[in-house]
């Protein structure tokens, strides 16, 4: 029996010809990532292990992106921990404010993650890099601390679930809608402990950024990783950036899958996830009258240039509705600059949106757009849990950038077709 | 390990934002985190629990963010053990790494009621509901995870390993 792409990458990183689901392996890792919330604990554990040096100063990546630019004194102190450690260890890839971006947009953009890698990050959305054909998964701080010391970590080889998408995308439907639809179908634990492998003719034609959006939210279905085969679209993106050689893996035709789902895209409209679970999805035509106080366009899920272009196309020449705040957050400095060059920031500011420097900020209720009790937001982010964007009595609805932009203009959740 | 305490019952998909909201993550001080443990799932949690009490929850406990602050807050709130129908995978890893005992049992998670008195033996894999008199046997902890616990968690495991390499 053949192997899946996930099994092949894990086998190659533990020096075996073959691994099977359920095997416990010790795998070499290519990149270990931490941020300003998770890395301070990882650094403490690293020191408590008694390790003197990180396994590879090029391969430990530290990105202070969550509560930055520092929102308060305690947040500033957490970033100090990263900065001092990076100095002490001569870490190549510590990204200071001004160079920093939202980690899962930044690493692919900087060519730090490549196809065939095994990547761990103390951030659950580390699964994003599966879009490039890498095995990439979120871990906790202690796992990160240990991996920074040894360059390896243990995994249980996951079973894989195959998701096949066929047909053409309907108007305004994006990678975000495909993944929300998938989570809506299988539930927030529908892929618990498993690899989610995305394929099919629709995926073959999907942009790399849309694939990143999909892989990013594999964790919202409980998945260990989301993964796509690296194809010409991937390699065009990777070759322009990669800082290391890479290897492309592909699932064997006779690989085993725990489950196979087939989705026909003609059935998929833009999706909106209602509070308080990402699986609580409805098609845009079934949303009804949901008024909003805030719309957030950004995050590791949807803060890339194509997302900003989609939102700008909708909002161009229009104004944000009275009583509504639209907050736009380009995910990296490069995206920010590109958006400026293309006139997208003018479009947002003319529409009376607030445009922010890169930060995770409001996505996790950190800063830069916190909700009061009773307030409601639509967001292109990834989670709508209770209290996620502020008060435990506020509400978050998830959507793609075009819907979030249209909703900001309408003052209620709606489609660009209603403008 | 043996524990005895009161069960506090929660539903499915208790996420790590509910266990420790991000608004408190500008510190990793366990004592500060414990003050807000489970706040967005149950605002009275910290006031009502006593040392050794047990969280009993449904499916997918600890889903969402990878924040290790979640098991740290639970442990520091002096919860002895978490029983759930299932655990989200990052939380599962984090619990072992931080030495928070967790047990998976669909039956126990379903049948135990809020405020039941429980007695747990993790080595024997037994949960006894002292209130109803029912006993549950639970899935044993996987061997590798058992080894991690035996050496006192991942940090000790790696420390030993590094020592071994230096000795070579």
Coordinates of C-alpha atoms in Angstrom, one line a residue:
Chain A
X1 CA 0.0 0.0 0.0
X2 CA 1.2 3.5 -0.8
X3 CA 1.7 6.4 1.4
X4 CA 0.0 9.8 1.7
X5 CA 2.0 13.0 1.2
X6 CA 1.9 13.5 5.0
X7 CA 3.2 10.0 5.7
X8 CA 6.0 10.5 3.1
X9 CA 7.2 13.7 4.6
X10 CA 7.2 12.3 8.1
X11 CA 9.0 9.1 7.0
X12 CA 11.7 11.2 5.3
X13 CA 12.2 13.2 8.6
X14 CA 12.6 10.2 10.8
X15 CA 14.9 8.3 8.5
X16 CA 12.5 5.5 7.7
X17 CA 11.3 4.2 4.3
X18 CA 7.7 3.9 5.5
X19 CA 5.5 5.1 8.3
X20 CA 1.9 4.2 9.0
X21 CA -0.8 6.0 10.9
X22 CA -0.5 5.4 14.6
X23 CA 3.4 5.1 14.5
X24 CA 5.1 7.2 17.1
X25 CA 8.2 8.8 15.6
X26 CA 10.9 11.2 16.5
X27 CA 11.1 13.6 13.6
X28 CA 13.7 16.2 12.6
X29 CA 12.2 19.6 12.2
X30 CA 13.1 22.2 9.6
X31 CA 11.6 25.2 11.3
X32 CA 10.5 25.9 14.9
X33 CA 8.4 29.0 15.3
X34 CA 7.2 31.0 18.3
X35 CA 5.4 34.3 18.9
X36 CA 5.3 36.9 21.7
X37 CA 2.7 35.0 23.7
X38 CA 4.0 31.4 23.3
X39 CA 7.8 31.9 23.0
X40 CA 8.3 33.4 26.5
X41 CA 7.2 30.1 28.1
X42 CA 9.2 28.1 25.5
X43 CA 12.4 30.1 26.3
X44 CA 11.9 29.4 30.0
X45 CA 11.5 25.7 29.3
X46 CA 14.5 25.8 26.9
X47 CA 16.6 27.3 29.7
X48 CA 15.3 24.8 32.3
X49 CA 16.3 21.9 30.0
X50 CA 19.9 23.2 30.4
X51 CA 20.4 23.7 26.7
X52 CA 23.1 26.2 25.9
X53 CA 22.4 26.8 22.2
X54 CA 19.5 26.5 19.9
X55 CA 19.8 23.6 17.4
X56 CA 20.2 26.0 14.5
X57 CA 20.0 29.7 14.7
X58 CA 18.7 29.9 11.1
X59 CA 15.8 27.6 11.8
X60 CA 14.4 29.0 15.0
X61 CA 12.0 31.8 14.0
X62 CA 10.6 34.3 16.5
X63 CA 7.8 36.7 15.5
X64 CA 6.4 39.2 18.0
X65 CA 3.0 39.7 16.2
X66 CA 0.2 39.1 18.7
X67 CA 0.2 42.1 21.1
X68 CA 2.4 44.2 19.0
X69 CA 3.3 47.0 18.6
X70 CA 3.3 46.5 22.3
X71 CA -0.1 47.2 23.7
X72 CA 0.9 47.5 27.3
X73 CA 3.9 47.2 29.7
X74 CA 3.4 43.5 30.2
X75 CA 3.2 42.8 26.5
X76 CA 6.4 44.9 26.0
X77 CA 8.1 42.7 28.6
X78 CA 7.1 39.5 26.8
X79 CA 8.6 40.9 23.6
X80 CA 11.8 41.8 25.5
X81 CA 12.1 38.1 26.4
X82 CA 12.1 37.2 22.7
X83 CA 14.4 40.1 21.7
X84 CA 17.0 39.3 24.4
X85 CA 16.9 35.6 23.7
X86 CA 17.3 36.3 19.9
X87 CA 20.4 38.5 20.7
X88 CA 21.9 35.9 23.1
X89 CA 21.4 33.1 20.6
X90 CA 22.1 35.2 17.5
X91 CA 18.8 34.1 16.0
X92 CA 18.7 35.1 12.3
X93 CA 15.0 35.2 11.9
X94 CA 13.8 37.4 14.8
X95 CA 11.4 40.0 13.2
X96 CA 11.4 43.3 15.0
X97 CA 8.4 45.7 14.8
X98 CA 8.7 47.4 11.4
X99 CA 10.0 44.2 9.8
X100 CA 7.4 42.0 11.5
X101 CA 4.3 40.6 10.0
X102 CA 1.6 38.2 11.1
X103 CA 3.7 35.1 11.4
X104 CA 1.8 32.8 9.0
X105 CA 1.8 35.4 6.2
X106 CA 5.4 36.3 6.9
X107 CA 7.2 33.0 6.9
X108 CA 6.0 31.9 3.4
X109 CA 6.6 35.4 2.0
X110 CA 10.1 35.4 3.3
X111 CA 10.8 32.0 1.8
X112 CA 11.5 30.5 5.3
X113 CA 9.1 27.5 4.7
X114 CA 9.3 25.3 1.7
X115 CA 7.7 22.1 0.3
X116 CA 8.6 18.9 2.0
X117 CA 9.4 20.6 5.3
X118 CA 8.4 19.5 8.8
X119 CA 7.5 22.6 10.7
X120 CA 6.2 23.1 14.2
X121 CA 5.1 26.4 15.7
X122 CA 3.7 27.3 19.1
X123 CA 0.7 28.7 17.4
X124 CA -2.2 26.6 16.3
X125 CA -2.4 28.2 12.9
X126 CA 1.0 26.9 12.0
X127 CA -0.9 24.5 9.8
X128 CA -1.0 27.2 7.2
X129 CA 2.3 26.1 5.6
X130 CA 0.6 22.9 4.4
X131 CA -0.5 25.0 1.5
X132 CA 3.1 24.8 0.2
X133 CA 3.2 21.0 0.5
X134 CA 4.9 20.9 3.9
X135 CA 3.9 19.0 7.0
X136 CA 3.2 21.8 9.5
X137 CA 1.4 21.7 12.8
X138 CA 0.8 23.7 16.0
X139 CA 2.3 22.7 19.3
X140 CA 2.5 24.1 22.8
X141 CA 5.3 26.1 24.3
X142 CA 7.1 23.2 26.0
X143 CA 7.2 21.3 22.8
X144 CA 8.7 24.4 21.1
X145 CA 11.2 24.8 23.9
X146 CA 12.4 21.2 23.7
X147 CA 12.5 21.4 19.8
X148 CA 14.6 24.6 19.9
X149 CA 17.1 22.6 21.9
X150 CA 17.1 19.3 20.0
X151 CA 15.9 20.1 16.5
X152 CA 13.4 17.3 16.7
X153 CA 10.0 16.4 18.2
X154 CA 7.8 13.4 18.5
X155 CA 4.7 12.8 16.5
X156 CA 2.0 10.2 16.2
X157 CA 1.6 9.7 12.4
X158 CA -1.9 10.8 11.7
X159 CA -4.5 9.1 9.5
X160 CA -5.5 11.2 6.5
X161 CA -8.8 12.4 5.3
X162 CA -9.1 13.4 1.6
X163 CA -11.2 16.3 0.5
X164 CA -11.9 16.5 -3.2
X165 CA -13.4 19.7 -4.6
X166 CA -14.8 19.7 -8.2
X167 CA -16.5 22.3 -10.3
X168 CA -16.2 26.0 -10.8
X169 CA -16.4 28.5 -7.9
X170 CA -19.5 30.6 -7.7
X171 CA -19.2 34.4 -7.7
X172 CA -17.5 35.8 -4.6
X173 CA -16.5 32.3 -3.4
X174 CA -12.9 32.0 -2.2
X175 CA -10.7 29.6 -0.3
X176 CA -12.2 30.9 2.9
X177 CA -15.6 29.7 1.8
X178 CA -14.4 26.3 0.8
X179 CA -12.8 25.7 4.2
X180 CA -15.7 27.2 6.2
X181 CA -18.1 24.9 4.1
X182 CA -15.8 21.9 4.9
X183 CA -15.8 22.7 8.7
X184 CA -19.5 23.2 8.5
X185 CA -19.9 19.8 7.0
X186 CA -17.5 17.8 9.3
X187 CA -17.7 19.9 12.5
X188 CA -15.0 21.4 14.8
X189 CA -13.7 17.9 15.7
X190 CA -14.4 16.3 12.3
X191 CA -10.7 15.9 11.6
X192 CA -9.5 15.5 15.2
X193 CA -5.8 14.2 15.2
X194 CA -6.0 13.7 11.4
X195 CA -4.3 15.1 8.3
X196 CA -6.6 17.0 6.0
X197 CA -5.5 16.6 2.4
X198 CA -7.1 18.9 -0.1
X199 CA -7.3 18.1 -3.8
X200 CA -9.4 18.0 -7.0
X201 CA -9.8 20.1 -10.1
X202 CA -11.0 23.2 -8.2
X203 CA -7.9 23.1 -5.9
X204 CA -5.6 22.6 -9.0
X205 CA -6.8 26.0 -10.1
X206 CA -6.8 27.7 -6.7
X207 CA -4.2 30.5 -6.0
X208 CA -1.5 29.8 -3.4
X209 CA -3.0 32.5 -1.1
X210 CA -6.4 30.8 -1.2
X211 CA -4.7 27.5 -0.4
X212 CA -3.0 29.2 2.6
X213 CA -6.4 30.4 3.8
X214 CA -7.7 26.8 3.6
X215 CA -4.7 25.1 5.3
X216 CA -4.8 27.8 8.0
X217 CA -8.2 26.7 9.2
X218 CA -7.5 22.9 9.3
X219 CA -7.1 23.3 13.1
X220 CA -10.7 24.6 13.3
X221 CA -11.8 21.1 12.3
X222 CA -9.4 19.7 14.8
X223 CA -6.9 18.7 12.1
X224 CA -3.3 18.0 12.9
X225 CA -2.3 19.5 9.6
X226 CA -3.8 20.6 6.3
X227 CA -1.9 19.8 3.2
X228 CA -1.8 20.4 -0.6
X229 CA 0.5 18.8 -3.2
X230 CA 3.0 21.3 -4.4
X231 CA 2.2 22.0 -8.1
X232 CA 3.2 24.6 -10.7
X233 CA 1.3 27.3 -8.8
X234 CA 3.1 26.4 -5.6
X235 CA 6.5 26.3 -7.2
X236 CA 6.1 29.6 -9.0
X237 CA 5.5 31.2 -5.5
X238 CA 8.2 29.2 -3.8
X239 CA 10.9 29.6 -6.4
X240 CA 10.7 33.4 -6.1
X241 CA 11.3 33.2 -2.4
X242 CA 12.9 30.0 -1.1
X243 CA 16.0 30.4 1.0
X244 CA 16.6 26.6 1.0
X245 CA 16.4 23.7 -1.4
X246 CA 13.2 21.7 -1.1
X247 CA 11.7 18.4 -2.1
X248 CA 8.2 17.9 -3.5
X249 CA 6.2 14.9 -2.3
X250 CA 2.9 13.5 -3.6
X251 CA 0.4 11.0 -2.3
X252 CA 0.6 7.6 -4.0
X253 CA -2.5 6.6 -5.9
X254 CA -3.0 3.6 -3.6
X255 CA -2.5 5.6 -0.4
X256 CA -5.0 4.8 2.4
X257 CA -7.5 7.4 3.7
X258 CA -9.6 7.1 6.8
X259 CA -12.3 9.0 4.9
X260 CA -12.9 10.7 1.6
X261 CA -15.3 13.7 1.1
X262 CA -16.3 15.0 -2.3
X263 CA -17.7 18.5 -2.6
X264 CA -19.2 20.0 -5.7
X265 CA -18.4 23.7 -5.7
X266 CA -21.7 24.5 -7.6
X267 CA -23.4 23.9 -4.2
X268 CA -21.1 26.3 -2.3
X269 CA -22.1 30.0 -1.8
X270 CA -20.1 32.5 0.3
X271 CA -20.2 31.2 3.9
X272 CA -20.7 33.0 7.2
X273 CA -19.8 31.2 10.4
X274 CA -22.2 32.3 13.1
X275 CA -21.2 32.5 16.8
X276 CA -19.7 30.7 18.6
X277 CA -18.1 28.0 16.5
X278 CA -16.4 28.1 13.0
X279 CA -18.6 25.1 12.1
X280 CA -21.8 27.1 12.6
X281 CA -21.9 28.0 8.9
X282 CA -24.7 29.4 6.8
X283 CA -24.7 30.4 3.1
X284 CA -24.8 34.2 2.6
X285 CA -28.4 33.9 1.2
X286 CA -29.5 32.4 4.5
X287 CA -28.0 34.9 6.8
X288 CA -31.0 37.1 7.3
X289 CA -30.8 40.6 8.9
X290 CA -27.7 40.6 11.1
X291 CA -26.5 44.2 11.9
X292 CA -22.9 44.8 12.7
X293 CA -20.8 47.3 14.7
X294 CA -17.4 46.4 13.2
X295 CA -15.8 44.6 10.3
X296 CA -12.2 43.4 10.4
X297 CA -10.2 42.5 7.3
X298 CA -6.9 40.9 8.1
X299 CA -5.2 38.1 10.0
X300 CA -3.1 35.0 9.2
X301 CA -6.3 33.7 7.5
X302 CA -7.1 36.6 5.2
X303 CA -4.7 39.5 5.4
X304 CA -2.7 38.8 2.2
X305 CA -2.6 41.0 -0.9
X306 CA -5.3 39.0 -2.8
X307 CA -7.6 39.5 0.2
X308 CA -7.1 43.2 0.3
X309 CA -7.7 43.4 -3.5
X310 CA -11.0 41.5 -3.1
X311 CA -12.1 43.8 -0.3
X312 CA -11.0 47.0 -2.2
X313 CA -12.8 45.9 -5.3
X314 CA -16.0 45.8 -3.3
X315 CA -15.5 49.0 -1.3
X316 CA -14.1 51.2 -4.0
X317 CA -16.0 54.5 -4.2
X318 CA -18.3 53.5 -1.3
X319 CA -18.4 54.5 2.4
X320 CA -18.5 52.5 5.5
X321 CA -22.0 52.6 7.0
X322 CA -22.7 55.2 9.7
X323 CA -22.1 53.6 13.1
X324 CA -19.8 50.9 11.7
X325 CA -16.0 50.6 12.1
X326 CA -14.0 49.0 9.3
X327 CA -10.5 47.9 10.3
X328 CA -8.1 46.8 7.6
X329 CA -4.8 45.1 8.7
X330 CA -2.3 44.1 5.9
X331 CA -0.6 41.0 7.3
X332 CA 3.0 42.0 6.5
X333 CA 5.0 45.1 5.7
X334 CA 5.5 43.8 2.1
X335 CA 1.7 43.4 1.7
X336 CA 1.2 46.8 3.3
X337 CA 3.6 48.4 0.8
X338 CA 2.1 46.5 -2.2
X339 CA -1.4 47.6 -1.1
X340 CA -0.1 51.2 -1.0
X341 CA 1.5 50.9 -4.4
X342 CA -1.8 49.6 -5.9
X343 CA -3.8 52.4 -4.3
X344 CA -5.8 49.9 -2.1
X345 CA -5.0 51.9 1.0
X346 CA -6.4 55.0 -0.6
X347 CA -9.6 53.1 -1.4
X348 CA -10.0 51.9 2.2
X349 CA -9.2 55.3 3.8
X350 CA -11.5 57.1 1.3
X351 CA -14.2 54.7 2.4
X352 CA -13.4 55.8 6.0
X353 CA -11.8 52.6 7.2
X354 CA -9.0 52.5 9.7
X355 CA -5.8 50.9 8.3
X356 CA -3.4 49.4 10.8
X357 CA 0.2 48.3 10.8
X358 CA 0.5 44.4 10.8
X359 CA -0.7 42.7 14.0
X360 CA -2.8 39.8 15.1
X361 CA -4.5 42.4 17.3
X362 CA -8.2 42.1 17.2
X363 CA -8.4 38.5 15.9
X364 CA -7.7 37.2 19.4
X365 CA -9.1 40.1 21.3
X366 CA -5.6 41.6 21.9
X367 CA -5.9 45.2 20.8
X368 CA -6.6 47.3 17.8
X369 CA -10.4 46.7 17.6
X370 CA -11.8 45.1 20.8
X371 CA -15.6 44.7 21.1
X372 CA -17.8 46.0 23.9
X373 CA -20.5 43.9 25.5
X374 CA -23.4 43.5 23.0
X375 CA -21.3 44.5 20.0
X376 CA -21.2 42.3 16.9
X377 CA -18.4 42.0 14.3
X378 CA -17.9 40.3 11.0
X379 CA -14.3 39.3 10.5
X380 CA -12.1 37.6 8.0
X381 CA -10.3 35.9 10.9
X382 CA -10.5 32.3 12.0
X383 CA -12.3 32.0 15.3
X384 CA -15.6 33.1 16.6
X385 CA -15.5 31.6 20.1
X386 CA -17.1 33.4 23.1
X387 CA -15.1 36.5 23.9
X388 CA -12.6 35.9 21.1
X389 CA -12.6 39.6 20.0
X390 CA -13.3 41.2 23.3
X391 CA -16.2 41.1 25.7
X392 CA -17.6 37.6 26.4
X393 CA -20.9 39.2 25.6
X394 CA -19.8 40.3 22.1
X395 CA -20.3 38.2 18.9
X396 CA -18.0 37.4 15.9
X397 CA -19.1 36.2 12.5
X398 CA -16.5 34.8 10.1
X399 CA -16.5 35.4 6.3
X400 CA -14.3 36.1 3.3
X401 CA -12.9 39.6 2.6
X402 CA -15.6 40.6 0.0
X403 CA -18.4 39.8 2.3
X404 CA -16.7 41.6 5.2
X405 CA -16.2 44.7 3.0
X406 CA -19.8 44.6 1.7
X407 CA -21.1 44.2 5.2
X408 CA -19.2 47.2 6.4
X409 CA -20.9 49.3 3.7
X410 CA -24.4 47.7 4.3
X411 CA -24.2 47.9 8.1
X412 CA -25.4 44.3 8.2
X413 CA -24.0 41.1 7.0
X414 CA -24.5 40.9 3.2
X415 CA -23.1 40.2 -0.2
X416 CA -21.4 42.6 -2.6
X417 CA -24.3 41.9 -5.0
X418 CA -26.6 43.8 -2.6
X419 CA -24.6 47.1 -3.0
Chain B
X1 CA -1.8 8.9 41.0
X2 CA -5.0 9.0 43.0
X3 CA -7.4 12.0 43.3
X4 CA -10.6 12.7 45.0
X5 CA -12.7 15.7 44.4
X6 CA -15.9 17.3 43.1
X7 CA -16.8 17.2 39.5
X8 CA -17.6 20.4 37.6
X9 CA -19.4 19.6 34.4
X10 CA -19.1 21.4 31.0
X11 CA -20.2 20.7 27.4
X12 CA -18.6 20.0 24.1
X13 CA -15.9 22.2 22.4
X14 CA -14.6 24.0 25.5
X15 CA -11.9 26.1 23.7
X16 CA -8.7 27.4 25.1
X17 CA -10.0 31.0 24.7
X18 CA -12.8 30.0 27.2
X19 CA -10.2 28.3 29.5
X20 CA -7.9 31.3 29.5
X21 CA -9.1 34.4 27.5
X22 CA -6.4 36.1 25.4
X23 CA -7.0 39.3 27.3
X24 CA -5.0 37.8 30.1
X25 CA -2.1 36.5 28.0
X26 CA 0.1 39.5 28.5
X27 CA 1.6 37.4 31.3
X28 CA 2.6 33.7 31.6
X29 CA 2.6 33.9 35.5
X30 CA 0.6 30.8 36.5
X31 CA -0.9 32.5 39.5
X32 CA -2.3 35.4 37.4
X33 CA -3.6 32.9 34.8
X34 CA -5.3 30.8 37.4
X35 CA -7.3 33.8 38.6
X36 CA -9.1 33.7 35.3
X37 CA -9.3 30.0 34.7
X38 CA -12.4 28.9 32.7
X39 CA -13.7 32.5 33.0
X40 CA -15.5 32.6 29.6
X41 CA -17.1 29.2 30.1
X42 CA -18.1 29.7 33.7
X43 CA -17.5 33.1 35.4
X44 CA -17.9 31.5 38.9
X45 CA -15.4 28.7 38.3
X46 CA -12.5 30.0 40.3
X47 CA -14.7 30.9 43.2
X48 CA -16.4 27.6 43.4
X49 CA -13.6 25.1 42.9
X50 CA -11.6 23.5 45.7
X51 CA -8.2 21.9 45.7
X52 CA -8.3 18.5 43.9
X53 CA -11.6 19.1 42.1
X54 CA -12.1 17.6 38.7
X55 CA -13.3 19.1 35.4
X56 CA -15.6 16.8 33.4
X57 CA -16.3 17.9 29.8
X58 CA -17.7 16.6 26.5
X59 CA -16.0 16.3 23.1
X60 CA -13.0 18.2 21.9
X61 CA -11.9 19.8 25.2
X62 CA -9.2 22.4 24.7
X63 CA -9.8 23.1 21.0
X64 CA -8.6 26.2 19.3
X65 CA -5.4 28.1 20.3
X66 CA -2.2 26.2 21.2
X67 CA -1.7 28.3 24.3
X68 CA -0.1 26.3 27.0
X69 CA -1.4 28.9 29.4
X70 CA -4.6 26.7 29.3
X71 CA -3.3 23.6 31.0
X72 CA -1.1 25.8 33.2
X73 CA -4.1 27.8 34.4
X74 CA -6.1 24.6 35.1
X75 CA -3.2 23.1 37.1
X76 CA -2.5 26.2 39.0
X77 CA -6.2 26.5 39.9
X78 CA -5.5 23.2 41.7
X79 CA -7.7 21.0 39.5
X80 CA -6.4 17.5 39.9
X81 CA -7.6 16.0 36.6
X82 CA -9.7 16.6 33.5
X83 CA -12.0 13.9 32.2
X84 CA -13.4 14.4 28.7
X85 CA -15.1 12.5 26.0
X86 CA -12.2 13.7 23.8
X87 CA -9.4 16.2 23.8
X88 CA -8.2 18.5 21.0
X89 CA -4.7 17.3 20.0
X90 CA -2.6 20.3 20.9
X91 CA -4.2 20.5 24.4
X92 CA -3.6 16.7 24.7
X93 CA 0.1 17.2 24.1
X94 CA 0.3 20.2 26.3
X95 CA -1.4 18.5 29.2
X96 CA 1.2 15.7 29.2
X97 CA 4.1 18.1 28.7
X98 CA 3.0 20.2 31.6
X99 CA 2.0 17.1 33.7
X100 CA -1.7 17.8 34.0
X101 CA -3.4 14.4 34.3
X102 CA -6.2 13.9 31.7
X103 CA -8.4 10.9 31.0
X104 CA -10.6 10.1 28.1
X105 CA -13.9 8.4 28.7
X106 CA -17.1 8.9 26.7
X107 CA -19.2 7.1 29.2
X108 CA -17.9 8.9 32.3
X109 CA -18.0 12.2 30.5
X110 CA -21.7 11.6 29.6
X111 CA -22.9 10.1 32.9
X112 CA -21.1 12.1 35.6
X113 CA -23.2 15.1 36.8
X114 CA -22.2 18.4 38.1
X115 CA -21.2 18.3 41.8
X116 CA -20.8 14.5 41.9
X117 CA -17.9 13.3 44.1
X118 CA -15.3 11.3 42.2
X119 CA -12.3 9.2 43.1
X120 CA -9.7 8.6 40.4
X121 CA -6.8 6.1 40.1
X122 CA -4.9 7.0 37.0
X123 CA -2.6 4.0 37.2
X124 CA -5.4 1.5 37.4
X125 CA -7.4 3.6 35.0
X126 CA -10.5 3.8 37.2
X127 CA -13.0 6.5 37.8
X128 CA -15.4 5.9 40.7
X129 CA -18.4 8.1 41.0
X130 CA -18.9 8.1 44.8
X131 CA -22.3 9.9 44.5
X132 CA -23.9 7.3 42.1
X133 CA -21.7 4.3 43.0
X134 CA -20.8 3.7 39.4
X135 CA -17.3 2.7 38.3
X136 CA -15.7 3.4 34.9
X137 CA -12.6 1.9 33.6
X138 CA -10.7 4.2 31.2
X139 CA -8.3 3.8 28.3
X140 CA -4.8 3.4 29.7
X141 CA -2.3 6.2 28.9
X142 CA -0.3 5.4 25.8
X143 CA 3.1 3.9 26.6
X144 CA 5.2 6.8 25.2
X145 CA 3.1 9.3 27.1
X146 CA 3.5 7.2 30.2
X147 CA 7.3 7.4 29.8
X148 CA 7.1 11.1 29.5
X149 CA 5.1 11.3 32.8
X150 CA 7.5 8.8 34.4
X151 CA 10.5 11.1 33.9
X152 CA 8.4 14.2 35.0
X153 CA 7.3 15.7 31.6
X154 CA 9.0 16.7 28.4
X155 CA 11.6 19.0 29.9
X156 CA 13.1 16.3 32.0
X157 CA 12.9 13.8 29.1
X158 CA 14.9 16.1 26.9
X159 CA 17.3 17.1 29.7
X160 CA 18.2 13.4 30.2
X161 CA 18.6 13.0 26.4
X162 CA 21.0 15.9 26.1
X163 CA 23.0 14.7 29.0
X164 CA 23.3 11.3 27.3
X165 CA 24.5 13.0 24.1
X166 CA 27.1 15.0 25.9
X167 CA 28.3 11.8 27.6
X168 CA 29.0 10.1 24.2

